[in-house]
XYZ file of C-alpha atoms in Angstrom:
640
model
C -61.328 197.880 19.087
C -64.326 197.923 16.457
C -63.051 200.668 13.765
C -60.241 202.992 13.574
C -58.318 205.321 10.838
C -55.174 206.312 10.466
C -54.034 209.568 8.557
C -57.224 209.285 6.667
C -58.055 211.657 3.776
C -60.879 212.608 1.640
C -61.420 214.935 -1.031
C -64.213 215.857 -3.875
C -62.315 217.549 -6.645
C -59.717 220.239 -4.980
C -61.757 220.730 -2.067
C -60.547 218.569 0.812
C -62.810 217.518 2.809
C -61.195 215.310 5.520
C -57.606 215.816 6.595
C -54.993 213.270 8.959
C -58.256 211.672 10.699
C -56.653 209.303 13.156
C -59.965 208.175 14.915
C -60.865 204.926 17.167
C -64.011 203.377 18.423
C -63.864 200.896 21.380
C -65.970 198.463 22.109
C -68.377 199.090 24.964
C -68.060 203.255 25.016
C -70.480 205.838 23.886
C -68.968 208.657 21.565
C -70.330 212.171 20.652
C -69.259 214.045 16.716
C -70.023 217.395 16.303
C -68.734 219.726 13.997
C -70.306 222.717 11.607
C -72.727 221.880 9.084
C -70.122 220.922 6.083
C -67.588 220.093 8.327
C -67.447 216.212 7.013
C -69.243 214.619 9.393
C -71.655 212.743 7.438
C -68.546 212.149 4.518
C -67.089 210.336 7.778
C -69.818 208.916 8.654
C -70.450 207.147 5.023
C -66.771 206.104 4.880
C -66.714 204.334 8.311
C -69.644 202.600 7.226
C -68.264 201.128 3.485
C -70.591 203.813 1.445
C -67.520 205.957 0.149
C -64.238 205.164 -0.698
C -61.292 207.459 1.069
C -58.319 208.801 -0.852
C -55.592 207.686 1.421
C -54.942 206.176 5.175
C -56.063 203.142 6.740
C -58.810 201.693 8.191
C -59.854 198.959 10.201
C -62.777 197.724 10.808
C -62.979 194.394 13.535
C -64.036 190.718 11.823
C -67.655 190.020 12.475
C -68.392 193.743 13.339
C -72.038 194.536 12.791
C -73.425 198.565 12.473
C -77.145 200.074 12.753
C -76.660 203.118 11.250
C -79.592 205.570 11.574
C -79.672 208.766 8.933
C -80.647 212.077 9.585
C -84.406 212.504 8.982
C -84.598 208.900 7.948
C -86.688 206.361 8.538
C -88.628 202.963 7.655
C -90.895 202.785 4.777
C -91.804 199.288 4.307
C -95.595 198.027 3.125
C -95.244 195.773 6.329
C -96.523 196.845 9.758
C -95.778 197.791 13.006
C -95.460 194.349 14.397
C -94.130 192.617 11.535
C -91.230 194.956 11.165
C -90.252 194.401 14.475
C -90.498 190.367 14.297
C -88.115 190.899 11.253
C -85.414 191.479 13.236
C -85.512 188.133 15.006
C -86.289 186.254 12.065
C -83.657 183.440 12.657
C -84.466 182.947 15.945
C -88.267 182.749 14.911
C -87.434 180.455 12.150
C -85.945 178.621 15.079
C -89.141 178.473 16.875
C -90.689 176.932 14.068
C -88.343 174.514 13.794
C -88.744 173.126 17.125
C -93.118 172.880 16.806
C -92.197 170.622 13.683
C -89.758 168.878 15.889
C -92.193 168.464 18.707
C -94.974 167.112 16.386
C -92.779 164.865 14.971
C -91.627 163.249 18.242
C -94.765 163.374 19.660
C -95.980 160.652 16.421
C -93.284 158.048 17.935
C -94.144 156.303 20.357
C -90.970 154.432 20.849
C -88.962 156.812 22.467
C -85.594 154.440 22.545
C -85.994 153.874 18.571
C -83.234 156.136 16.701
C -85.683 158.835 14.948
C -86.401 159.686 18.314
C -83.201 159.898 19.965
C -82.187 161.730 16.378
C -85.186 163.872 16.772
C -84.455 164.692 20.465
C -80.509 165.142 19.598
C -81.799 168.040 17.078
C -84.815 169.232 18.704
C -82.038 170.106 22.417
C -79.531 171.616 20.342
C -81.881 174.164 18.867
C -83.311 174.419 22.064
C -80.137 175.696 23.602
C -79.591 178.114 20.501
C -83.214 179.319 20.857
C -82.540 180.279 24.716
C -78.844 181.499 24.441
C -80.667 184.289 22.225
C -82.998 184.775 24.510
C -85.933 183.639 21.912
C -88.533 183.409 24.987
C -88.216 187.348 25.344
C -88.839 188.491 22.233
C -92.376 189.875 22.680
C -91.134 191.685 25.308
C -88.344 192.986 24.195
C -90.680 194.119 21.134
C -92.830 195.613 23.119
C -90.785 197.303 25.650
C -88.712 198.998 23.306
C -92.180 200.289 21.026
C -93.584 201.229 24.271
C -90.377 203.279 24.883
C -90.450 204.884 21.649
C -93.383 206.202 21.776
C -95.956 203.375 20.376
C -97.450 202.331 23.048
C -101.091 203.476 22.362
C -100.438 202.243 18.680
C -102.167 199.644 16.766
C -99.025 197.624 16.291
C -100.903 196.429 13.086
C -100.889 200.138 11.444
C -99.168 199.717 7.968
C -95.542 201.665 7.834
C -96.145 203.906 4.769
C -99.397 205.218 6.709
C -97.371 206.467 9.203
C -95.816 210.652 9.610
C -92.087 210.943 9.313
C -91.190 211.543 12.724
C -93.402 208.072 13.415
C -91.239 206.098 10.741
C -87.838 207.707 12.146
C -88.965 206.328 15.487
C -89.484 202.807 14.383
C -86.536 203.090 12.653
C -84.458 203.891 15.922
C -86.588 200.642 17.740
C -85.455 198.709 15.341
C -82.389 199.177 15.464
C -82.456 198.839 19.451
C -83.849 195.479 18.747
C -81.184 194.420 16.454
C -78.639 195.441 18.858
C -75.188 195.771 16.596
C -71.548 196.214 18.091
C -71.765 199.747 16.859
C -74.833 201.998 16.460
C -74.399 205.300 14.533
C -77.479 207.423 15.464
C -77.576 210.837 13.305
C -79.571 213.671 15.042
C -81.812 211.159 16.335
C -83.483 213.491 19.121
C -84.881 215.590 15.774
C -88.528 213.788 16.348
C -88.597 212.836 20.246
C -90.627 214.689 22.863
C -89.200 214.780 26.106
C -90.860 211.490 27.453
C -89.093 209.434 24.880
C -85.942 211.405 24.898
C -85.316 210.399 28.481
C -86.497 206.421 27.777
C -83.501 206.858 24.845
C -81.239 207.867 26.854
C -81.637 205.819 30.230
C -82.080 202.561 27.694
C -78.458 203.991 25.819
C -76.855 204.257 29.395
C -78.190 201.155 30.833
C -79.252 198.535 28.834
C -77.363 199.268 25.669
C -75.089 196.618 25.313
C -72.844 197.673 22.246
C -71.021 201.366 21.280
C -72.701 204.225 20.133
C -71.321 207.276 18.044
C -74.146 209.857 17.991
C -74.097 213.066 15.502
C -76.918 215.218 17.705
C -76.888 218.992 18.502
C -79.153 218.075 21.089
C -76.368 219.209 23.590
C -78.514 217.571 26.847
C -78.429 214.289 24.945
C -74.818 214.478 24.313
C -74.168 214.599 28.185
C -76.431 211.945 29.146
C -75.252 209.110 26.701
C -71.891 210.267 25.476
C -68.440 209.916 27.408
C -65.752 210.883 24.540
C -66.434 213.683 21.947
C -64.836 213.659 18.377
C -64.758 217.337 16.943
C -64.191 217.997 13.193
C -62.649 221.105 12.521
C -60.843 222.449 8.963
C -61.238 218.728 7.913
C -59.123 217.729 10.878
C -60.446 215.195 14.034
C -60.117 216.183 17.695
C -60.700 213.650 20.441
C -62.030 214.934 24.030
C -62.524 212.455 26.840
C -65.651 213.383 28.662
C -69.400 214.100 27.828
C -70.235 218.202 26.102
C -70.030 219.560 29.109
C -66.315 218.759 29.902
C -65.814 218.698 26.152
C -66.346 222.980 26.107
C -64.034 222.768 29.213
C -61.384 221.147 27.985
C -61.839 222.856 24.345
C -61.097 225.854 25.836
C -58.395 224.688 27.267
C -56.802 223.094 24.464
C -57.890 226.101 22.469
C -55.856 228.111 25.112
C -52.881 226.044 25.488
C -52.497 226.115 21.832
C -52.866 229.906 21.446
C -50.205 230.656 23.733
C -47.466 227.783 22.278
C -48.024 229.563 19.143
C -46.784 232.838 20.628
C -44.151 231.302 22.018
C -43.210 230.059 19.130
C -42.935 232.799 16.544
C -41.289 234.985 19.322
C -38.642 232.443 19.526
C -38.606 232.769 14.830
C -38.676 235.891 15.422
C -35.751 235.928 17.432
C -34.116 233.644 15.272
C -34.788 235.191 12.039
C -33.448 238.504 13.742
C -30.276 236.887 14.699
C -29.236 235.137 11.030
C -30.513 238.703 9.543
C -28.185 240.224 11.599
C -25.406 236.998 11.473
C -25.352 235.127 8.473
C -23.044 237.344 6.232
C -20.148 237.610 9.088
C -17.438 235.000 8.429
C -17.025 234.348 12.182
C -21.198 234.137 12.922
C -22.517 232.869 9.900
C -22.168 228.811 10.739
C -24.456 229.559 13.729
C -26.678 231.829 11.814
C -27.099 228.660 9.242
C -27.592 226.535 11.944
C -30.973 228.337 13.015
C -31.546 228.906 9.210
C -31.765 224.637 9.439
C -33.426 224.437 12.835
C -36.341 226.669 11.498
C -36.609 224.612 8.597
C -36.892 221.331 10.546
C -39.654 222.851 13.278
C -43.065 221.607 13.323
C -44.739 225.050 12.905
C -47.869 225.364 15.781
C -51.095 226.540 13.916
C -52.713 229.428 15.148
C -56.406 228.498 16.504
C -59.001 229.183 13.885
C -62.461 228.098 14.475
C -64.278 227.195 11.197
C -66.654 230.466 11.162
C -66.548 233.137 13.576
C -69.640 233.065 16.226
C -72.211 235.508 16.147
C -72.403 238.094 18.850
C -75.551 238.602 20.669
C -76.779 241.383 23.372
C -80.431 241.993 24.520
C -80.092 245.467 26.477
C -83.078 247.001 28.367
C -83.743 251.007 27.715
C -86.521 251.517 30.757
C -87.166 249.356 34.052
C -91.172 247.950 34.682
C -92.881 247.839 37.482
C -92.267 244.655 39.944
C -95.062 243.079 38.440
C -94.565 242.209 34.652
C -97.636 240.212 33.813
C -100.804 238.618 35.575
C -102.977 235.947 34.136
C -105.931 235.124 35.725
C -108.464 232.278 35.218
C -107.072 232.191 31.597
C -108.162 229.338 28.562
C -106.330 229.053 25.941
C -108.366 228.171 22.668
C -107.400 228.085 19.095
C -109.447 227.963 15.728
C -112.434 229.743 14.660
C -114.451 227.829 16.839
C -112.058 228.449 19.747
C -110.924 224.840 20.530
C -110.173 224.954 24.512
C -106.459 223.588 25.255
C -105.817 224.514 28.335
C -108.015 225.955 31.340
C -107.978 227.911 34.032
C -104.173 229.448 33.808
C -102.934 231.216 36.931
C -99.862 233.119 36.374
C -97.576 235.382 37.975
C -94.149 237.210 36.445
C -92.069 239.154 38.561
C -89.401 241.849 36.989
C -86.075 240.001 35.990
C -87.310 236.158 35.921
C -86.712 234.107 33.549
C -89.065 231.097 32.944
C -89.568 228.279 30.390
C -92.647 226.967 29.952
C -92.910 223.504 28.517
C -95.556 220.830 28.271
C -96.698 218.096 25.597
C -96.790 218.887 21.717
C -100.354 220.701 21.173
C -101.354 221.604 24.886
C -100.515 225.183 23.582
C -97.338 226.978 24.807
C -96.985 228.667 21.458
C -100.643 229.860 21.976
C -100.114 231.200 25.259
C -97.063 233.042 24.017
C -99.730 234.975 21.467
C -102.628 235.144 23.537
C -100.782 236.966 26.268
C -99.654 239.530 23.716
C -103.726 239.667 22.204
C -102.019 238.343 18.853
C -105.172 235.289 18.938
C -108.267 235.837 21.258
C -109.269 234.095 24.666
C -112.858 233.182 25.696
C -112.425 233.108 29.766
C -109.629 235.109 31.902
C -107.548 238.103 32.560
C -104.509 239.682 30.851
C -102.571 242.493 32.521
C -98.983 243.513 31.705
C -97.343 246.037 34.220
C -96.839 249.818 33.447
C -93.631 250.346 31.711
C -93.425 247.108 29.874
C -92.583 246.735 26.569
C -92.223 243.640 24.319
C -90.412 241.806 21.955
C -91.044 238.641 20.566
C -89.732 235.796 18.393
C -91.923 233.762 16.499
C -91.065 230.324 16.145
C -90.610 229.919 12.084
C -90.356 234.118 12.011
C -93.580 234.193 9.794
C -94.028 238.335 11.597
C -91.103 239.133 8.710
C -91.957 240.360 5.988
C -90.904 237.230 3.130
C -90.594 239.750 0.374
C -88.509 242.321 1.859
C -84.669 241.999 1.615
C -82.999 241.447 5.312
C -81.462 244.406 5.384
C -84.637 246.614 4.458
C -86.950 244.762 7.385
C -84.524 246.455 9.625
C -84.442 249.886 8.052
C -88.705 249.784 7.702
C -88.677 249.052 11.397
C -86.239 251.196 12.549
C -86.310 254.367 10.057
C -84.306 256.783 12.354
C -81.161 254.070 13.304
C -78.392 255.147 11.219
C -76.925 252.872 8.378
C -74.231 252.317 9.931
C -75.684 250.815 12.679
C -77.816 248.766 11.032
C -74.821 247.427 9.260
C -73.114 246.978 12.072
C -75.638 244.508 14.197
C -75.787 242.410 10.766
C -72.231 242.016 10.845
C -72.440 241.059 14.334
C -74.754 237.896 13.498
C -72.360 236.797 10.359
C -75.075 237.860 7.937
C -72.672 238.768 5.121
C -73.322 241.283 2.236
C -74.694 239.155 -0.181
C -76.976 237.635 2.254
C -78.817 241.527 3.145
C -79.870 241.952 -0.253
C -81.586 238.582 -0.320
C -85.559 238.191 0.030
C -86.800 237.094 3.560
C -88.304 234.105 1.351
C -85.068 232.840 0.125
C -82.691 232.943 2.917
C -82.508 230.052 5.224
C -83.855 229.216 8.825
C -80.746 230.039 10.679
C -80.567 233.504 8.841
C -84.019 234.615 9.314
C -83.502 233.275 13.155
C -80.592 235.514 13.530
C -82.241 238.465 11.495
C -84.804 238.112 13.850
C -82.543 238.384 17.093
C -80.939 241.711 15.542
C -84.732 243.124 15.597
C -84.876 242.262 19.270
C -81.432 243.788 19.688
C -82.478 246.858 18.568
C -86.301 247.119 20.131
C -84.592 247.371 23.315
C -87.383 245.506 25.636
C -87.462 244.812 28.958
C -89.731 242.023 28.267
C -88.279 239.386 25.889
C -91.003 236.103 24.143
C -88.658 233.207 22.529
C -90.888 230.867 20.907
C -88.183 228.149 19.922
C -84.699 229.914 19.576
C -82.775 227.411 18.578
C -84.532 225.438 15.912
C -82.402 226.466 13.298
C -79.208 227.072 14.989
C -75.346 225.499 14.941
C -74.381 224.232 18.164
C -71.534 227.195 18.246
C -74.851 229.580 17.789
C -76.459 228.027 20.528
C -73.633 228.859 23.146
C -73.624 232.675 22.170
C -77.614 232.814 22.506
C -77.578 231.006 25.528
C -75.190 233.698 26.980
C -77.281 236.258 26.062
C -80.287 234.901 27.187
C -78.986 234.499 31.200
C -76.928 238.031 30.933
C -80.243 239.773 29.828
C -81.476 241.858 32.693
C -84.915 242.109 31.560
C -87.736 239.404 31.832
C -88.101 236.264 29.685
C -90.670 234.071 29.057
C -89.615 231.285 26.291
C -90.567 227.882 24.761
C -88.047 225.445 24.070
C -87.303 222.000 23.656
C -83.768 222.443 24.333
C -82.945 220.562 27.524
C -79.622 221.882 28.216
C -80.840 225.385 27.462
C -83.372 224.595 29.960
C -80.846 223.589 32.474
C -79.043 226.471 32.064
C -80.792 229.828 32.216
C -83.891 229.817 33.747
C -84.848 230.636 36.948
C -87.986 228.512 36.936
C -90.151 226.288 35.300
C -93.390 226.391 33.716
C -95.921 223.267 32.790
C -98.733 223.529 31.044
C -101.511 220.697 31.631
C -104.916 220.621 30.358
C -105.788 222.636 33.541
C -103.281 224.718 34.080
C -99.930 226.231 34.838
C -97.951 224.035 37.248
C -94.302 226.222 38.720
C -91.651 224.635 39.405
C -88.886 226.839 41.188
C -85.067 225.901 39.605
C -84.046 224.693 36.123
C -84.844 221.762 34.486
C -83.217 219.043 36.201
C -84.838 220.518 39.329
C -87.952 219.744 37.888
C -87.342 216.209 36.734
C -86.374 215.278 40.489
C -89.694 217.289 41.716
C -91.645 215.579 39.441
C -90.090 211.738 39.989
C -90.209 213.075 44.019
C -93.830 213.979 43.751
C -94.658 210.445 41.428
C -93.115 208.598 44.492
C -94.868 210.392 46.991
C -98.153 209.407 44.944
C -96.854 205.955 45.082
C -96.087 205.779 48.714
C -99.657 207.518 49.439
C -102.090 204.977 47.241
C -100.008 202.343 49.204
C -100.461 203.405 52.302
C -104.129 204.097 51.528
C -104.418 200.625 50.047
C -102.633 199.259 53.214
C -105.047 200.733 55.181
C -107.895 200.192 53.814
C -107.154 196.127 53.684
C -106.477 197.084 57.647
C -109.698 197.872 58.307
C -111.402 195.255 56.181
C -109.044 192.465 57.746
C -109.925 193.829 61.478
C -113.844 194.447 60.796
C -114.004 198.062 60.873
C -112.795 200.357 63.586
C -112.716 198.912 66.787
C -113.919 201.924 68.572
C -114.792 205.799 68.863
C -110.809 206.314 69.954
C -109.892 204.684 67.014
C -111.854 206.232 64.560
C -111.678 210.256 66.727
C -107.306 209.483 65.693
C -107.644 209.187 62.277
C -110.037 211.765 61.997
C -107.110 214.293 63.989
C -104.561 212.180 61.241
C -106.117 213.373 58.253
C -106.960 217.114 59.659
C -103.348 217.510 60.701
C -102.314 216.191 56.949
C -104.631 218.927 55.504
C -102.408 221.109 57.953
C -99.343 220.191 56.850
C -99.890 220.417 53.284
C -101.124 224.005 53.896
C -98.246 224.618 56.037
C -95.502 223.123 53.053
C -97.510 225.801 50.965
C -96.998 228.423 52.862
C -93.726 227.937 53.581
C -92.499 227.206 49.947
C -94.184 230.396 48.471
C -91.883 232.287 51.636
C -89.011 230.777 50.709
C -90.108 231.624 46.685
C -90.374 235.174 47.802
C -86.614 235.085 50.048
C -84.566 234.127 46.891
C -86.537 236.597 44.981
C -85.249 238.971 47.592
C -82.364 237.981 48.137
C -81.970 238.606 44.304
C -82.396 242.039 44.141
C -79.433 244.615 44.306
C -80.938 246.560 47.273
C -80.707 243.149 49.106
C -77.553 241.544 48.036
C -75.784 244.829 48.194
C -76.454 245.600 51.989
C -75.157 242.511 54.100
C -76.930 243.643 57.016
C -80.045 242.891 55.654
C -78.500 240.500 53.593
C -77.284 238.155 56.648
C -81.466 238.495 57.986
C -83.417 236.985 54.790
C -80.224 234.372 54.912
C -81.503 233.835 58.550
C -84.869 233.349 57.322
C -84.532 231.522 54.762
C -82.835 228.885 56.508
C -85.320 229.366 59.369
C -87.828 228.590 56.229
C -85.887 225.803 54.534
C -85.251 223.678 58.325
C -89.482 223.915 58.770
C -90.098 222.906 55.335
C -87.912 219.580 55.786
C -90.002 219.272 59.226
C -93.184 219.549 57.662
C -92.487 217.173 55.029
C -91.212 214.287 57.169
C -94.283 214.721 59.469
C -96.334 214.353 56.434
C -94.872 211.625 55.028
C -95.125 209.661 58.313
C -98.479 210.085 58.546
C -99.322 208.902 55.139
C -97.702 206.119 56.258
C -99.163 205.031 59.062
């Protein structure tokens, strides 16, 4: 056990903020806290860590225990650099190293090696040897530089000064090194804030798998949470709940829980009820009223179940559709996406298809222009080379990423009524209510109110434009993980068509239907959610792998045998490579058939006739068996 509390309380003034926490931390196990913002988590935080005193309880904390603890939006600032930073954290071991060049200068100036100085020297020089590699001093360039590389640094001068470097870059280095220093218990708050998805997935296999201590991670990064987490802590009304699993079976068994409790609270204030009808009824008879007393006492001496409450109510969200499109929503031809006066090219020669009712999510690296490609389509910025062309009957709604289409000056509840002049009052009213923006917060200027309220002003404008074609350029930057549920509901009950940008990885694994990557040339599709696509892509890298080894293989072949031997040999591999070009046609083919099956098979004029039904089943499997065929002819023949 490294820390634990006991009935632990905290408050600032009358308001309490932390209530009964009974909490422990193992060693060796990875725990998830969540909780609304103001929920205590960082007060916790800060009073696990020494920083704040608590009013009452225990707590323990094991001898010898060391903590990394990373703040939110924190990070180095040191007049040091990249390299130097990271030696820091070995600087024992490295005065160690020092030690022992002295040591071997020294003994190298006596040349009697049976005299005493050198047996003394030796004596000293093997027992700092053995501390030097118990540490595993040899590694520590490597460990330095695997864990920069990791993190992002890896095209870095390692000898770029700190304070020269943007915040995200400092909170980086601050996360390496605290990997480096490798505490009994790291506390990581929202440390995905300044990651792209490259180094979020290095954090979390290194967490996982070479991570030798605990963790306790604060994130609303809820992807992260299920790959490195597997107990979650929930604050709630001050109080601590413990969940064994990662977020995923954390919302199962919350529910649960939540459930469980709701109906032992029923049960119990029928069973008062009953009681308190019976001593009404009992107490003042002579010949009732010592059992009537007796339920007066055992009401007294119940532990009264709490009803459920969750700390706010969660917003309600609905995207409805007023008119149907075409089958074709949008086609992009030949498009380049450029930016500035000048038109700055960032990506060429975009090929893109939507179909009515798909939902895709296009990602790529920070700058290659997703959020571009979301305005260019709608002709918000211009294009140099390509071809727009939206569908008939297809209308449009769009969320910006930081909402700068609202109007900052207008109060919330007037950039609904200038849009929407004919909806009544009380409608408008009502769809505010619906995303918890309160009365005080409607008469507020655009300007003034904060990210998650303009966000969820902005999703009552789409609620009431009514499109069939829905643009989410980062949805949930500004919202509570509770928030992020409800929109994440909405967003895979929506009948319409969507077409979003996000860098949430567990929305991404959860509602779309496929995949978008934009490259510096293009538009690559990847058909499934996201963890489809990280197996496609790792599945492709290997197949690149196998392929340059194979070609390598060969190659050294033909060198080692002199060439081709003769006409037969050379006619084979001629056939080899045209029936390659074949296959990889064929696997073409046959995945844009199968593409077009579950598209099919998606429709309600499909699913809801099984005779036709049970026939694109029977082809898609027909489909599915010759794919596998294809691709394990292929891959033979790169082999050989």
């Amino acid at each position: 056990m490294l820390i634990s509390t006991k009935k632990l309380n905290k408050s600032f003034g009358e308001n309490q903020i932390l209530y009964n926490i009974n909490m422990t931390i193992e060693d060796n196990t990875c725990y998830g806290l969540i909780g609304v913002n103001g929920a205590g988590k960082s007060t916790l935080l800060s009073i696990l860590m020494g920083e704040l005193d608590y009013d009452s309880g225990e707590l323990y904390r094991a001898s010898g225990l060391s903590v990394g603890y990373l703040k939110q939006n924190t990070g180095l600032d040191r007049n040091s650099n990249i390299i130097s930073e990271m030696r820091s954290v070995f600087s024992d071991l490295l005065k160690v190293e020092d030690d022992l060049r002295v040591l071997e200068e020294k003994m190298q100036s006596i040349s009697e090696h049976n005299s005493s100085d050198y047996k003394r020297l030796m004596a000293e020089y093997s027992k700092k040897q053995s501390y030097f590699e118990s540490r595993d001093g040899y590694n520590i360039d490597v460990k330095i530089k695997t864990i920069l590389n990791g993190m992002g640094f890896q095209d870095k001068d390692l000898d770029t000064e700190i304070n020269t470097l943007s915040g995200g870059e400092k909170t980086r280095l601050a996360i390496a090194s605290l990997l480096l220093q490798e505490p009994n218990l790291l506390i990581l708050d929202e440390p995905t804030n300044h990651l792209d998805f490259k180094t979020l997935n290095w954090l979390e296999n290194y967490l996982v798998e070479s991570y030798k201590g605990s963790l306790l991670i604060v994130s609303h990064d809820r992807y992260f949470l299920d790959k490195t987490v597997d107990n979650m802590f929930e604050i709630q009304h001050g109080k601590l709940e413990s969940y064994s699993g990662n977020y995923s079976k954390y919302l199962v068994l919350r529910e649960e829980r939540r459930a469980l409790q709701q109906k032992e609270y029923e049960a119990q204030q029928l069973e008062i009820a009953q009681m308190e009808t019976y001593i009404q009824k009992n107490i003042a008879r002579a010949s009732t009223s010592a059992s009537a007393k007796s339920r007066v006492k055992a009401i007294e001496s119940m532990e009264i179940i709490e009803k459920h409450d969750s700390d706010i109510k969660p917003i309600k969200l609905k995207f409805d559709i007023v008119k149907e499109p075409y089958k074709d929503v949008l086609t992009v031809s030949g498009l380049d996406i450029s930016v500035g006066d000048e038109l700055t090219t960032l990506c060429n020669n975009i090929n893109f298809n939507v179909k009515r009712g798909e939902k895709i999510a296009l990602i790529g690296d920070n700058g290659i222009g997703k959020s571009s490609f979301l305005k260019t389509i709608q002709g918000i910025i211009p294009h140099k080379n390509g071809t727009i062309e939206w569908g008939k009957n297809t209308s449009i709604s769009y969320y910006e990423q930081e909402n700068l289409n609202l109007n900052p000056d207008n109060l919330a509840i007037d950039e609904l009524w200038d849009r929407f002049p004919r909806i009544p009052e009380a409608t408008i009213r009502k769809i505010l209510g619906s995303v918890r923006l309160s009365k005080d917060d409607v008469y507020k200027p655009i300007r003034v109110i904060s990210g998650g309220e303009r966000a969820k002003l902005a999703f009552c404008i789409i609620m009431l434009e009514k499109s069939n074609v829905i643009l989410f350029d980062e949805p949930t930057n500004h919202l509570d993980l509770p928030s992020k549920e409800v929109l994440e509901q909405a967003m895979s009950d929506y009948e319409g068509t969507l077409i979003f940008v996000t860098h949430d990885r567990y929305l991404l694994n959860k509602v779309p239907s496929k995949i978008a990557e934009m490259t510096k040339d293009g538009i690559v599709i990847y058909d499934g959610n996201y963890e489809y696509y990280k197996e496609r892509k790792e599945w492709l890298k290997s197949q690149e792998k196998a392929k340059s080894a194979a070609s390598a293989a060969k190659q050294e072949h033909i060198k080692s045998n002199g060439g081709y031997r003769s006409k037969e040999q050379r006619r084979a591999d001629a056939q080899r490579k045209q029936r390659i070009a074949e296959l990889e046609r064929l696997i073409a083919e046959t995945e844009e058939a199968i593409s077009i099956l579950e598209n099919e098979m998606a429709t309600e004029e499909v699913f809801s006739d099984y005779q036709i039904m049970a026939e694109k089943s029977s082809q898609l499997d027909l489909n599915t068996n010759k794919l596998e065929e294809y691709y394990n002819e292929w891959e033979k023949l790169l082999s050989t």
